[in-house]
Short mmCIF file of C-alpha atoms in Angstrom, two decimals:
data_model
loop_
_atom_site.label_atom_id
_atom_site.label_comp_id
_atom_site.label_asym_id
_atom_site.label_seq_id
_atom_site.Cartn_x
_atom_site.Cartn_y
_atom_site.Cartn_z
CA MET U 1 44.65 32.44 -30.71
CA SER U 2 43.30 29.49 -28.79
CA PHE U 3 40.68 29.81 -26.07
CA SER U 4 43.02 27.87 -23.78
CA SER U 5 45.95 30.25 -24.31
CA LEU U 6 47.20 32.96 -21.98
CA GLN U 7 46.67 35.41 -24.84
CA PHE U 8 42.94 34.79 -24.77
CA LEU U 9 42.71 35.08 -21.00
CA LEU U 10 44.17 38.59 -21.34
CA PHE U 11 42.36 39.44 -24.58
CA PHE U 12 38.79 38.57 -23.60
CA PRO U 13 38.30 40.70 -20.44
CA VAL U 14 39.80 43.74 -22.17
CA VAL U 15 37.49 43.31 -25.17
CA ALA U 16 34.44 42.81 -22.91
CA ALA U 17 35.25 45.85 -20.74
CA ILE U 18 35.72 48.15 -23.77
CA TYR U 19 32.53 46.77 -25.34
CA TYR U 20 30.37 47.97 -22.44
CA LEU U 21 32.17 51.31 -22.19
CA LEU U 22 31.39 52.15 -25.83
CA PRO U 23 28.08 53.53 -27.11
CA HIS U 24 25.87 51.08 -28.99
CA ARG U 25 26.65 52.54 -32.44
CA LEU U 26 30.37 51.69 -32.07
CA ARG U 27 30.13 48.25 -30.55
CA TRP U 28 29.93 46.37 -33.85
CA VAL U 29 33.12 48.14 -34.97
CA HIS U 30 34.86 47.13 -31.74
CA LEU U 31 33.76 43.49 -32.06
CA LEU U 32 34.85 43.36 -35.71
CA ILE U 33 38.29 44.77 -34.87
CA ALA U 34 38.61 42.35 -31.93
CA SER U 35 37.62 39.46 -34.19
CA CYS U 36 40.24 40.47 -36.77
CA VAL U 37 42.88 40.66 -34.03
CA PHE U 38 41.80 37.23 -32.78
CA TYR U 39 42.13 35.81 -36.30
CA THR U 40 45.52 37.35 -37.05
CA ALA U 41 47.03 35.54 -34.06
CA PHE U 42 46.94 32.47 -36.35
CA ILE U 43 48.26 33.52 -39.80
CA PRO U 44 47.71 37.25 -40.44
CA ALA U 45 47.69 36.94 -44.24
CA TYR U 46 44.67 34.61 -44.13
CA LEU U 47 42.55 37.45 -42.75
CA VAL U 48 42.68 38.99 -46.24
CA LEU U 49 41.40 35.70 -47.65
CA VAL U 50 38.37 35.40 -45.35
CA LEU U 51 37.49 39.10 -45.78
CA ALA U 52 37.70 38.68 -49.57
CA MET U 53 35.42 35.65 -49.38
CA ALA U 54 33.00 37.62 -47.20
CA ALA U 55 33.03 40.47 -49.75
CA VAL U 56 32.14 38.07 -52.58
CA ASP U 57 29.23 36.48 -50.67
CA TYR U 58 28.00 39.89 -49.50
CA SER U 59 28.00 41.18 -53.09
CA VAL U 60 26.42 38.01 -54.47
CA ALA U 61 23.54 38.21 -51.98
CA LEU U 62 22.83 41.84 -52.90
CA ALA U 63 22.96 40.98 -56.60
CA MET U 64 20.54 38.06 -56.12
CA ALA U 65 18.01 40.41 -54.52
CA ARG U 66 17.88 42.44 -57.76
CA ALA U 67 18.20 39.64 -60.32
CA ASP U 68 15.76 37.43 -62.23
CA ASP U 69 15.63 33.66 -61.63
CA ALA U 70 18.30 32.74 -64.19
CA ARG U 71 20.80 35.25 -62.85
CA ARG U 72 19.99 34.32 -59.25
CA LYS U 73 21.04 30.74 -60.01
CA LEU U 74 24.21 32.02 -61.66
CA TYR U 75 25.08 34.16 -58.64
CA LEU U 76 24.40 31.30 -56.25
CA ALA U 77 26.60 28.99 -58.33
CA LEU U 78 29.37 31.63 -58.18
CA SER U 79 29.15 31.79 -54.38
CA LEU U 80 29.10 28.01 -53.94
CA ALA U 81 31.99 27.53 -56.37
CA MET U 82 34.08 30.15 -54.59
CA ASN U 83 33.45 28.72 -51.12
CA LEU U 84 33.77 25.05 -52.03
CA GLY U 85 36.72 25.73 -54.32
CA THR U 86 38.62 27.54 -51.56
CA LEU U 87 37.86 24.77 -49.08
CA ALA U 88 38.85 22.08 -51.58
CA PHE U 89 42.17 23.76 -52.34
CA PHE U 90 43.30 24.28 -48.75
CA LYS U 91 41.82 21.14 -47.21
CA TYR U 92 41.80 18.47 -49.93
CA TYR U 93 44.47 19.37 -52.49
CA ASN U 94 47.32 17.46 -50.86
CA PHE U 95 45.02 14.52 -50.06
CA ALA U 96 44.01 14.33 -53.73
CA VAL U 97 47.63 14.64 -54.86
CA GLU U 98 48.73 11.88 -52.50
CA ASN U 99 46.11 9.49 -53.87
CA VAL U 100 46.68 10.44 -57.51
CA ASN U 101 50.39 9.82 -57.09
CA ALA U 102 49.67 6.46 -55.44
CA VAL U 103 47.50 5.42 -58.41
CA LEU U 104 50.14 6.59 -60.90
CA SER U 105 52.78 4.62 -59.02
CA LEU U 106 50.67 1.45 -59.05
CA ALA U 107 50.09 1.91 -62.78
CA HIS U 108 53.84 2.46 -63.29
CA VAL U 109 53.21 5.82 -64.88
CA GLY U 110 56.10 8.24 -64.64
CA GLY U 111 55.82 11.64 -63.01
CA SER U 112 53.84 12.87 -60.03
CA ALA U 113 51.68 15.80 -59.02
CA PRO U 114 53.39 18.25 -56.63
CA ALA U 115 52.24 18.61 -53.02
CA LEU U 116 52.02 22.10 -51.53
CA ASP U 117 53.17 23.34 -48.14
CA ILE U 118 49.92 25.00 -47.07
CA LEU U 119 48.09 25.32 -43.77
CA LEU U 120 44.32 25.21 -43.46
CA PRO U 121 43.06 28.72 -42.58
CA LEU U 122 41.57 28.93 -39.10
CA GLY U 123 37.96 27.75 -39.03
CA LEU U 124 37.68 27.60 -42.85
CA SER U 125 35.35 24.57 -42.83
CA PHE U 126 32.95 26.37 -40.48
CA HIS U 127 33.37 29.67 -42.35
CA THR U 128 32.42 28.20 -45.73
CA PHE U 129 29.36 26.35 -44.39
CA GLN U 130 28.08 29.46 -42.63
CA ALA U 131 28.66 31.55 -45.77
CA MET U 132 26.88 28.99 -47.97
CA SER U 133 23.88 28.80 -45.64
CA TYR U 134 23.56 32.60 -45.95
CA THR U 135 23.66 32.74 -49.75
CA ILE U 136 21.40 29.67 -50.12
CA ASP U 137 18.85 31.22 -47.74
CA VAL U 138 18.95 34.51 -49.68
CA TYR U 139 18.46 32.56 -52.91
CA ARG U 140 15.49 30.67 -51.45
CA GLY U 141 13.94 33.88 -50.14
CA ASP U 142 14.30 32.81 -46.50
CA GLN U 143 16.71 35.65 -45.67
CA GLU U 144 16.92 39.29 -46.73
CA PRO U 145 20.46 40.22 -47.85
CA GLU U 146 22.47 42.17 -45.29
CA ARG U 147 23.19 45.63 -46.74
CA HIS U 148 25.84 46.68 -44.23
CA PHE U 149 29.15 45.03 -45.10
CA GLY U 150 30.61 45.67 -41.64
CA ILE U 151 27.73 43.82 -39.96
CA TYR U 152 28.00 40.97 -42.47
CA ALA U 153 31.77 40.73 -41.91
CA LEU U 154 31.15 40.57 -38.17
CA TYR U 155 28.57 37.81 -38.76
CA MET U 156 31.28 35.79 -40.49
CA LEU U 157 34.17 36.69 -38.15
CA PHE U 158 32.53 36.97 -34.71
CA PHE U 159 35.41 35.60 -32.67
CA PRO U 160 33.64 33.38 -30.08
CA ARG U 161 32.44 31.09 -32.90
CA LEU U 162 35.26 31.72 -35.37
CA SER U 163 37.63 28.80 -34.72
CA ALA U 164 35.26 25.82 -34.56
CA GLY U 165 31.67 27.00 -34.80
CA PRO U 166 28.86 26.75 -34.03
CA ILE U 167 27.66 27.29 -37.61
CA GLU U 168 25.22 30.16 -37.16
CA ARG U 169 22.27 30.94 -39.41
CA ALA U 170 21.85 34.52 -40.56
CA GLN U 171 18.27 34.64 -39.25
CA HIS U 172 19.54 33.92 -35.76
CA LEU U 173 22.76 35.93 -35.48
CA LEU U 174 22.46 38.97 -37.77
CA PRO U 175 19.56 40.64 -35.87
CA GLN U 176 21.48 40.23 -32.60
CA LEU U 177 24.53 42.01 -34.01
CA ARG U 178 22.35 45.05 -34.69
CA ALA U 179 20.43 44.97 -31.40
CA GLU U 180 21.45 46.99 -28.37
CA HIS U 181 22.67 44.93 -25.44
CA PRO U 182 22.78 46.80 -22.12
CA PHE U 183 24.99 45.41 -19.38
CA ASP U 184 23.14 42.62 -17.58
CA TYR U 185 24.96 41.35 -14.48
CA GLY U 186 23.05 38.06 -14.38
CA ARG U 187 23.69 37.36 -18.05
CA VAL U 188 27.38 38.23 -17.84
CA THR U 189 27.97 36.04 -14.79
CA ASP U 190 26.01 33.21 -16.39
CA GLY U 191 28.29 33.46 -19.42
CA LEU U 192 31.41 33.45 -17.24
CA ARG U 193 30.19 30.36 -15.36
CA GLN U 194 29.63 28.55 -18.65
CA MET U 195 33.11 29.55 -19.82
CA ALA U 196 34.63 28.25 -16.57
CA TRP U 197 32.85 24.91 -17.01
CA GLY U 198 34.20 24.77 -20.58
CA PHE U 199 37.75 25.42 -19.34
CA PHE U 200 37.34 22.62 -16.79
CA LYS U 201 36.24 20.15 -19.45
CA LYS U 202 39.05 21.19 -21.77
CA THR U 203 42.04 21.45 -19.42
CA VAL U 204 41.21 19.05 -16.59
CA VAL U 205 39.34 16.34 -18.52
CA ALA U 206 40.18 16.43 -22.24
CA ASP U 207 43.86 17.36 -22.06
CA ARG U 208 44.56 14.80 -19.34
CA LEU U 209 42.71 12.05 -21.21
CA ALA U 210 44.82 13.00 -24.23
CA LEU U 211 47.93 11.61 -22.53
CA GLY U 212 46.60 8.06 -22.53
CA VAL U 213 45.08 8.37 -26.00
CA ASP U 214 48.25 9.79 -27.56
CA THR U 215 50.47 7.18 -25.88
CA ILE U 216 48.52 4.21 -27.26
CA TYR U 217 47.55 5.60 -30.67
CA ARG U 218 51.13 6.72 -31.37
CA GLU U 219 52.26 3.08 -31.61
CA PRO U 220 49.07 0.96 -31.45
CA ARG U 221 50.80 -2.24 -32.57
CA GLN U 222 52.85 -2.23 -29.38
CA TYR U 223 49.79 -2.74 -27.14
CA GLY U 224 47.17 -5.35 -26.39
CA GLY U 225 43.39 -5.28 -26.44
CA VAL U 226 42.98 -3.79 -22.95
CA GLU U 227 45.07 -0.71 -23.72
CA LEU U 228 43.53 -0.31 -27.18
CA THR U 229 40.01 -0.52 -25.74
CA LEU U 230 40.74 1.93 -22.92
CA ALA U 231 42.41 4.40 -25.29
CA SER U 232 39.44 4.23 -27.67
CA VAL U 233 36.95 4.91 -24.88
CA PHE U 234 39.22 7.67 -23.57
CA PHE U 235 39.28 9.28 -27.02
CA ALA U 236 35.49 9.38 -27.22
CA LEU U 237 35.40 11.07 -23.81
CA GLN U 238 38.32 13.36 -24.73
CA LEU U 239 36.68 14.46 -27.97
CA TYR U 240 33.43 15.26 -26.20
CA ALA U 241 35.09 17.12 -23.32
CA ASP U 242 37.31 19.01 -25.75
CA PHE U 243 34.68 20.05 -28.30
CA SER U 244 31.81 20.63 -25.89
CA GLY U 245 34.29 22.51 -23.68
CA TYR U 246 35.13 24.74 -26.64
CA SER U 247 31.42 25.23 -27.32
CA ASP U 248 30.75 26.15 -23.68
CA ILE U 249 33.48 28.79 -23.85
CA ALA U 250 32.14 30.10 -27.18
CA VAL U 251 28.52 30.24 -25.98
CA GLY U 252 29.56 31.77 -22.65
CA ALA U 253 31.80 34.39 -24.27
CA ALA U 254 29.04 35.45 -26.67
CA LYS U 255 26.60 35.59 -23.75
CA VAL U 256 28.89 38.09 -21.98
CA PHE U 257 28.29 40.41 -24.96
CA GLY U 258 24.54 39.81 -24.74
CA ILE U 259 24.51 37.55 -27.82
CA ASP U 260 23.05 34.05 -28.00
CA VAL U 261 24.82 31.53 -30.22
CA THR U 262 23.68 27.97 -30.82
CA ASN U 263 24.37 25.49 -28.03
CA ASN U 264 26.16 22.76 -30.00
CA PHE U 265 25.77 19.91 -27.49
CA ARG U 266 22.98 18.45 -25.42
CA ARG U 267 24.58 15.60 -23.47
CA PRO U 268 24.95 13.24 -26.47
CA TYR U 269 26.41 10.28 -24.58
CA PHE U 270 23.06 9.80 -22.88
CA ALA U 271 21.35 9.23 -26.25
CA THR U 272 19.50 5.93 -26.51
CA ASN U 273 20.01 5.52 -30.27
CA LEU U 274 22.14 6.96 -33.06
CA SER U 275 19.42 9.24 -34.43
CA GLU U 276 19.04 10.84 -31.02
CA PHE U 277 22.82 11.06 -30.68
CA TRP U 278 23.04 13.18 -33.82
CA ARG U 279 20.31 15.48 -32.55
CA ARG U 280 22.49 16.08 -29.48
CA TRP U 281 26.05 16.12 -30.93
CA HIS U 282 27.41 19.06 -32.97
CA ILE U 283 23.85 20.25 -33.38
CA SER U 284 24.59 23.13 -35.76
CA LEU U 285 26.48 20.87 -38.19
CA TYR U 286 23.81 18.14 -38.09
CA SER U 287 21.17 20.79 -38.73
CA TRP U 288 23.22 22.22 -41.63
CA PHE U 289 23.64 18.85 -43.34
CA ASN U 290 19.97 18.04 -42.77
CA ASP U 291 18.75 21.30 -44.36
CA TYR U 292 21.24 21.75 -47.19
CA VAL U 293 22.33 18.21 -48.11
CA PHE U 294 19.97 15.50 -46.85
CA SER U 295 16.65 17.24 -47.58
CA PRO U 296 17.54 18.16 -51.22
CA LEU U 297 18.91 14.64 -51.80
CA ALA U 298 15.83 13.00 -50.28
CA ILE U 299 13.56 15.16 -52.44
CA ALA U 300 15.61 14.39 -55.56
CA MET U 301 15.40 10.64 -54.85
CA ARG U 302 11.84 10.52 -53.53
CA HIS U 303 10.78 8.47 -56.58
CA ARG U 304 12.84 5.61 -55.12
CA GLY U 305 10.73 5.54 -51.96
CA GLN U 306 12.41 4.33 -48.78
CA LEU U 307 15.50 3.29 -50.74
CA GLY U 308 15.95 6.93 -51.80
CA VAL U 309 15.83 8.06 -48.17
CA VAL U 310 18.38 5.42 -47.16
CA LEU U 311 20.74 6.41 -49.98
CA ALA U 312 20.38 10.08 -49.01
CA VAL U 313 21.25 9.24 -45.39
CA ILE U 314 24.36 7.24 -46.36
CA LEU U 315 25.60 9.87 -48.82
CA THR U 316 24.99 12.72 -46.34
CA PHE U 317 27.01 11.08 -43.58
CA THR U 318 29.78 10.08 -45.99
CA LEU U 319 30.06 13.71 -47.10
CA SER U 320 30.07 14.71 -43.42
CA GLY U 321 33.02 12.38 -42.90
CA LEU U 322 34.88 14.02 -45.78
CA TRP U 323 34.07 17.47 -44.34
CA HIS U 324 35.66 16.47 -41.04
CA GLY U 325 38.99 15.52 -42.55
CA ALA U 326 40.93 14.79 -45.74
CA ALA U 327 41.77 11.17 -44.95
CA TRP U 328 40.34 7.74 -45.68
CA GLY U 329 39.68 7.20 -41.98
CA PHE U 330 37.22 10.10 -41.92
CA LEU U 331 35.44 8.71 -44.98
CA ALA U 332 35.23 5.31 -43.28
CA TRP U 333 33.82 6.94 -40.14
CA GLY U 334 31.18 8.82 -42.15
CA LEU U 335 30.23 5.72 -44.12
CA LEU U 336 29.86 3.63 -40.95
CA GLN U 337 27.67 6.33 -39.39
CA GLY U 338 25.55 6.48 -42.54
CA LEU U 339 25.12 2.71 -42.74
CA ALA U 340 24.14 2.54 -39.06
CA MET U 341 21.63 5.38 -39.47
CA ALA U 342 20.20 3.64 -42.54
CA PHE U 343 19.87 0.41 -40.52
CA GLU U 344 18.05 2.29 -37.77
CA THR U 345 15.71 3.85 -40.33
CA LEU U 346 14.89 0.53 -42.01
CA THR U 347 14.43 -1.55 -38.86
CA ARG U 348 12.90 0.93 -36.38
CA LYS U 349 9.35 -0.50 -36.55
CA LYS U 350 10.47 -4.13 -36.62
CA ARG U 351 12.78 -3.66 -33.63
CA ALA U 352 9.99 -2.00 -31.66
CA LYS U 353 7.78 -5.06 -32.26
CA LEU U 354 10.42 -7.72 -31.64
CA ILE U 355 12.26 -6.27 -28.64
CA LYS U 356 10.07 -5.84 -25.57
CA LEU U 357 12.00 -4.60 -22.55
CA PRO U 358 11.09 -2.54 -19.47
CA PRO U 359 11.56 1.17 -20.38
CA ARG U 360 14.48 1.81 -18.01
CA LEU U 361 16.34 -1.31 -19.08
CA ALA U 362 15.71 -0.46 -22.73
CA SER U 363 17.06 3.06 -22.20
CA ALA U 364 20.16 1.83 -20.36
CA LEU U 365 20.86 -0.77 -23.04
CA GLY U 366 20.31 1.83 -25.77
CA VAL U 367 22.76 4.25 -24.15
CA ALA U 368 25.40 1.51 -23.76
CA LEU U 369 25.06 0.29 -27.34
CA THR U 370 25.06 3.80 -28.82
CA PHE U 371 28.13 4.87 -26.83
CA SER U 372 29.95 1.65 -27.77
CA PHE U 373 29.23 2.20 -31.45
CA VAL U 374 30.41 5.82 -31.27
CA CYS U 375 33.66 4.71 -29.58
CA PHE U 376 34.15 2.05 -32.26
CA THR U 377 33.69 4.40 -35.22
CA LEU U 378 35.88 7.11 -33.69
CA ILE U 379 38.83 4.71 -33.95
CA PHE U 380 38.90 5.58 -37.65
CA VAL U 381 39.01 9.29 -36.79
CA ARG U 382 41.83 9.05 -34.26
CA ALA U 383 44.10 6.44 -35.85
CA SER U 384 47.01 7.93 -37.81
CA THR U 385 46.35 5.67 -40.81
CA LEU U 386 43.57 3.44 -42.06
CA SER U 387 45.92 0.49 -41.55
CA ASP U 388 46.33 1.39 -37.87
CA ALA U 389 42.56 1.71 -37.50
CA VAL U 390 42.02 -1.78 -38.94
CA TYR U 391 44.70 -3.17 -36.61
CA ILE U 392 43.06 -1.60 -33.56
CA VAL U 393 39.58 -2.80 -34.54
CA THR U 394 40.79 -6.37 -35.07
CA HIS U 395 42.72 -6.47 -31.78
CA LEU U 396 40.27 -4.84 -29.37
CA GLY U 397 39.38 -8.14 -27.73
CA SER U 398 42.86 -9.60 -27.48
CA GLY U 399 44.09 -10.21 -23.94
CA LEU U 400 40.83 -9.19 -22.23
CA GLY U 401 40.45 -12.65 -20.67
CA ASP U 402 43.94 -12.58 -19.19
CA PHE U 403 43.36 -9.06 -17.90
CA ALA U 404 40.13 -10.08 -16.16
CA GLY U 405 41.86 -13.08 -14.59
CA ASN U 406 44.77 -11.03 -13.29
CA ALA U 407 42.89 -7.84 -12.42
CA LEU U 408 43.08 -8.45 -8.67
CA ARG U 409 46.77 -9.31 -8.62
CA PRO U 410 48.87 -6.68 -6.77
CA GLY U 411 50.42 -4.22 -9.18
CA HIS U 412 48.55 -5.49 -12.26
CA LEU U 413 46.24 -2.48 -12.54
CA ALA U 414 49.15 -0.14 -11.82
CA LEU U 415 51.05 -1.75 -14.71
CA THR U 416 48.11 -1.15 -17.06
CA VAL U 417 47.82 2.46 -15.90
CA GLY U 418 51.55 2.91 -16.48
CA SER U 419 51.28 1.55 -20.02
CA LEU U 420 48.82 4.36 -20.73
CA GLY U 421 51.49 6.87 -19.75
CA TYR U 422 50.02 7.89 -16.38
CA TYR U 423 51.42 8.05 -12.88
CA LYS U 424 48.90 6.62 -10.41
CA GLU U 425 48.01 10.04 -8.98
CA ASP U 426 47.44 11.54 -12.45
CA PHE U 427 45.21 8.64 -13.41
CA VAL U 428 43.10 9.10 -10.28
CA ILE U 429 42.73 12.82 -11.06
CA VAL U 430 41.60 12.27 -14.65
CA MET U 431 39.17 9.53 -13.65
CA LEU U 432 37.64 11.69 -10.90
CA ALA U 433 37.42 14.71 -13.24
CA THR U 434 35.74 12.61 -15.93
CA LEU U 435 33.32 11.22 -13.36
CA VAL U 436 32.47 14.74 -12.15
CA MET U 437 31.81 15.81 -15.75
CA LEU U 438 29.51 12.84 -16.42
CA VAL U 439 27.63 13.20 -13.12
CA VAL U 440 27.02 16.90 -13.77
CA GLU U 441 25.83 16.04 -17.29
CA LEU U 442 23.53 13.33 -15.90
CA VAL U 443 22.02 15.69 -13.33
CA HIS U 444 21.60 18.34 -16.05
CA GLU U 445 19.71 15.75 -18.08
CA ARG U 446 17.14 15.61 -15.27
CA LEU U 447 16.84 19.28 -14.28
CA ASP U 448 17.90 22.81 -15.23
CA LEU U 449 21.16 23.19 -13.34
CA ARG U 450 21.35 26.96 -13.82
CA SER U 451 18.02 27.60 -12.15
CA PHE U 452 18.70 24.97 -9.50
CA PHE U 453 22.10 26.41 -8.68
CA ALA U 454 20.92 30.03 -8.72
CA ALA U 455 18.47 29.20 -5.92
CA LYS U 456 21.22 27.93 -3.60
CA PRO U 457 22.88 30.08 -0.90
CA ALA U 458 25.63 32.43 -2.07
CA ALA U 459 28.19 30.68 0.15
CA LEU U 460 27.59 27.34 -1.58
CA ARG U 461 27.70 28.93 -5.04
CA TRP U 462 30.97 30.76 -4.36
CA ALA U 463 32.51 27.66 -2.80
CA THR U 464 31.69 25.82 -6.03
CA TYR U 465 33.21 28.60 -8.15
CA TYR U 466 36.42 28.53 -6.09
CA ALA U 467 36.59 24.74 -6.31
CA LEU U 468 36.12 24.86 -10.09
CA GLY U 469 38.76 27.57 -10.47
CA ALA U 470 41.21 25.78 -8.19
CA SER U 471 40.81 22.50 -10.10
CA ILE U 472 41.59 24.30 -13.38
CA LEU U 473 44.65 26.02 -11.91
CA LEU U 474 45.96 22.98 -10.02
CA TYR U 475 44.98 20.05 -12.21
CA GLY U 476 44.48 21.50 -15.67
CA ALA U 477 46.97 20.18 -18.22
CA HIS U 478 48.35 23.60 -19.14
CA ASN U 479 50.02 22.56 -22.34
CA ALA U 480 50.08 25.11 -25.15
CA THR U 481 50.39 22.34 -27.74
CA GLN U 482 47.03 20.87 -26.74
CA THR U 483 44.86 23.00 -28.97
CA PHE U 484 41.16 22.28 -29.46
CA ILE U 485 40.67 19.18 -31.60
CA TYR U 486 37.95 20.57 -33.85
CA VAL U 487 40.02 23.62 -34.86
CA GLN U 488 41.85 21.30 -37.30
CA PHE U 489 38.56 20.43 -39.01
#
C-alpha cells in the first residue's frame, strides 16, 4: 500500500495503537505481521520471494560466522549472486531483451528473445542493497550475524522503510528492533508532525507540480523552450518534494514506534556544489555506493593515482544510474553526474585559486549552478525516451527571447500557464505551496525548527497544525494514481 492511500491512513494508527498495548516481547511479532500485511497490499505472492531471500541471507551470515576464509568468500558470493541475480531478472531482463532484439534486427539476424510480463517487486532495489550491506559487513567482521530469524526478517521488511528506503545498516537498525521503547508523548507527536509535513510535500506540492510536468513531458515536441524549461524545473522540485516527502513520512512513522531510521535528505537544493549535493540527497544510497562500490574501486585502482579516483567516481555514478532504472536515460543521467563529479575533483584547487568572489555571492552562485545542473540532468530521468530527452535539451532555449518580450502583455502569462495544464487558481496554489516548502527548508538550514517551534505558545503551534492539515485536505491532489516516484526504482 502507498503512504498516500486511504488504506495507510487507516492501517497506521491501528498498528501504532496495538504496538503500545502489547508487552515488549511481542512487539517485534506485531511489527513483522504488520509489515507483511503492508507488503501483501502490492502483490501477495512476492512476499514469499522476499522472505525466501531473507532466509538465504540469514543462513549465509550464520554460516560465514563458522567458516574459514575460503568458505566465507564462497558464502558471500552466494549471497551477492542471489540478490543481484534476483534484481537483474525482475528489473533488467526486459531491458536487456529489448536491446538484444534491437541489435539482432540491425544485424538482420532472424529470431528474437522473448519479453516477460513481470512487475518489479515492491522496494526490491532497496531490499537487495540493504541485504548486501548486511552480508558484506558480516563478511568483513563489522557486524555480528543476527541469530533470530524473526528479528532479521523485520530488519528487512520494517514497513516504514520498505517501499523506497532509506537503506538501513544492520549496526543502526537491528539493536533498535530488540530494544524496549516505552510510549513517549513528545517523540510520538514529533513523528506525527514530520509525517504531516511529508504529506504536505507529497500531496500539495509534488502531486500538483506533476500536472505541469506530465502535460509537457507527455508530448515534448509540441512545446517551446519556455514550457520545456518550466517543466524541467518543476520536475526537479516535484522529485524532491515527492521523495523527501516519502522519507519524512517513513522517518516520522518509525519515530512513532520509538525507532530512528536514517534521514535521507538534508535540504539538497541549497548545496553549493555537486559533491555537497550528494551528501544531502538520498543520503543512505550515496553512503551505500561510497562504502561498497566507490571505496573498493578506488583501492583497486590506487596505482593509477588521481586518474584511478576519477575513473572510480565515473563508474560508481554510472552504476548508480543503472540502479535507478533500466533505461538508457538513467545511464546517461548517471554518466553525466559522474563526469561532473570527476570535473569537480580534478579542478577544485584550481577553481579556488582562479575564482575569487565574496563568500555570499560565491555561495549564491554555487547554489544556482548546482540546481541548474541537477535540473538539466534530470531531463534524462523524466523523458520517456532518450530521443525525447535529446530533443528537450536541444530546445530549452528556443522562444525564450519572445517570451521575455511579451511577458507583460495581457493574457500572455495566463496562456503559458494554460499550456502547462493549469487553471490560474491551481497554478497560484502550487506556486505558493512550493514557496512555503522552500522557505521552511531555508529557515531550517539556519536553525533547528523543531526546537524553535516547540518553544512557541501552544496556540500558535496548534494553529500551524490546523493550517497544515487544512491545506492537505483542501489543496492536496488526492489522486490514487500518483504513487511515490521512487517506489518504481
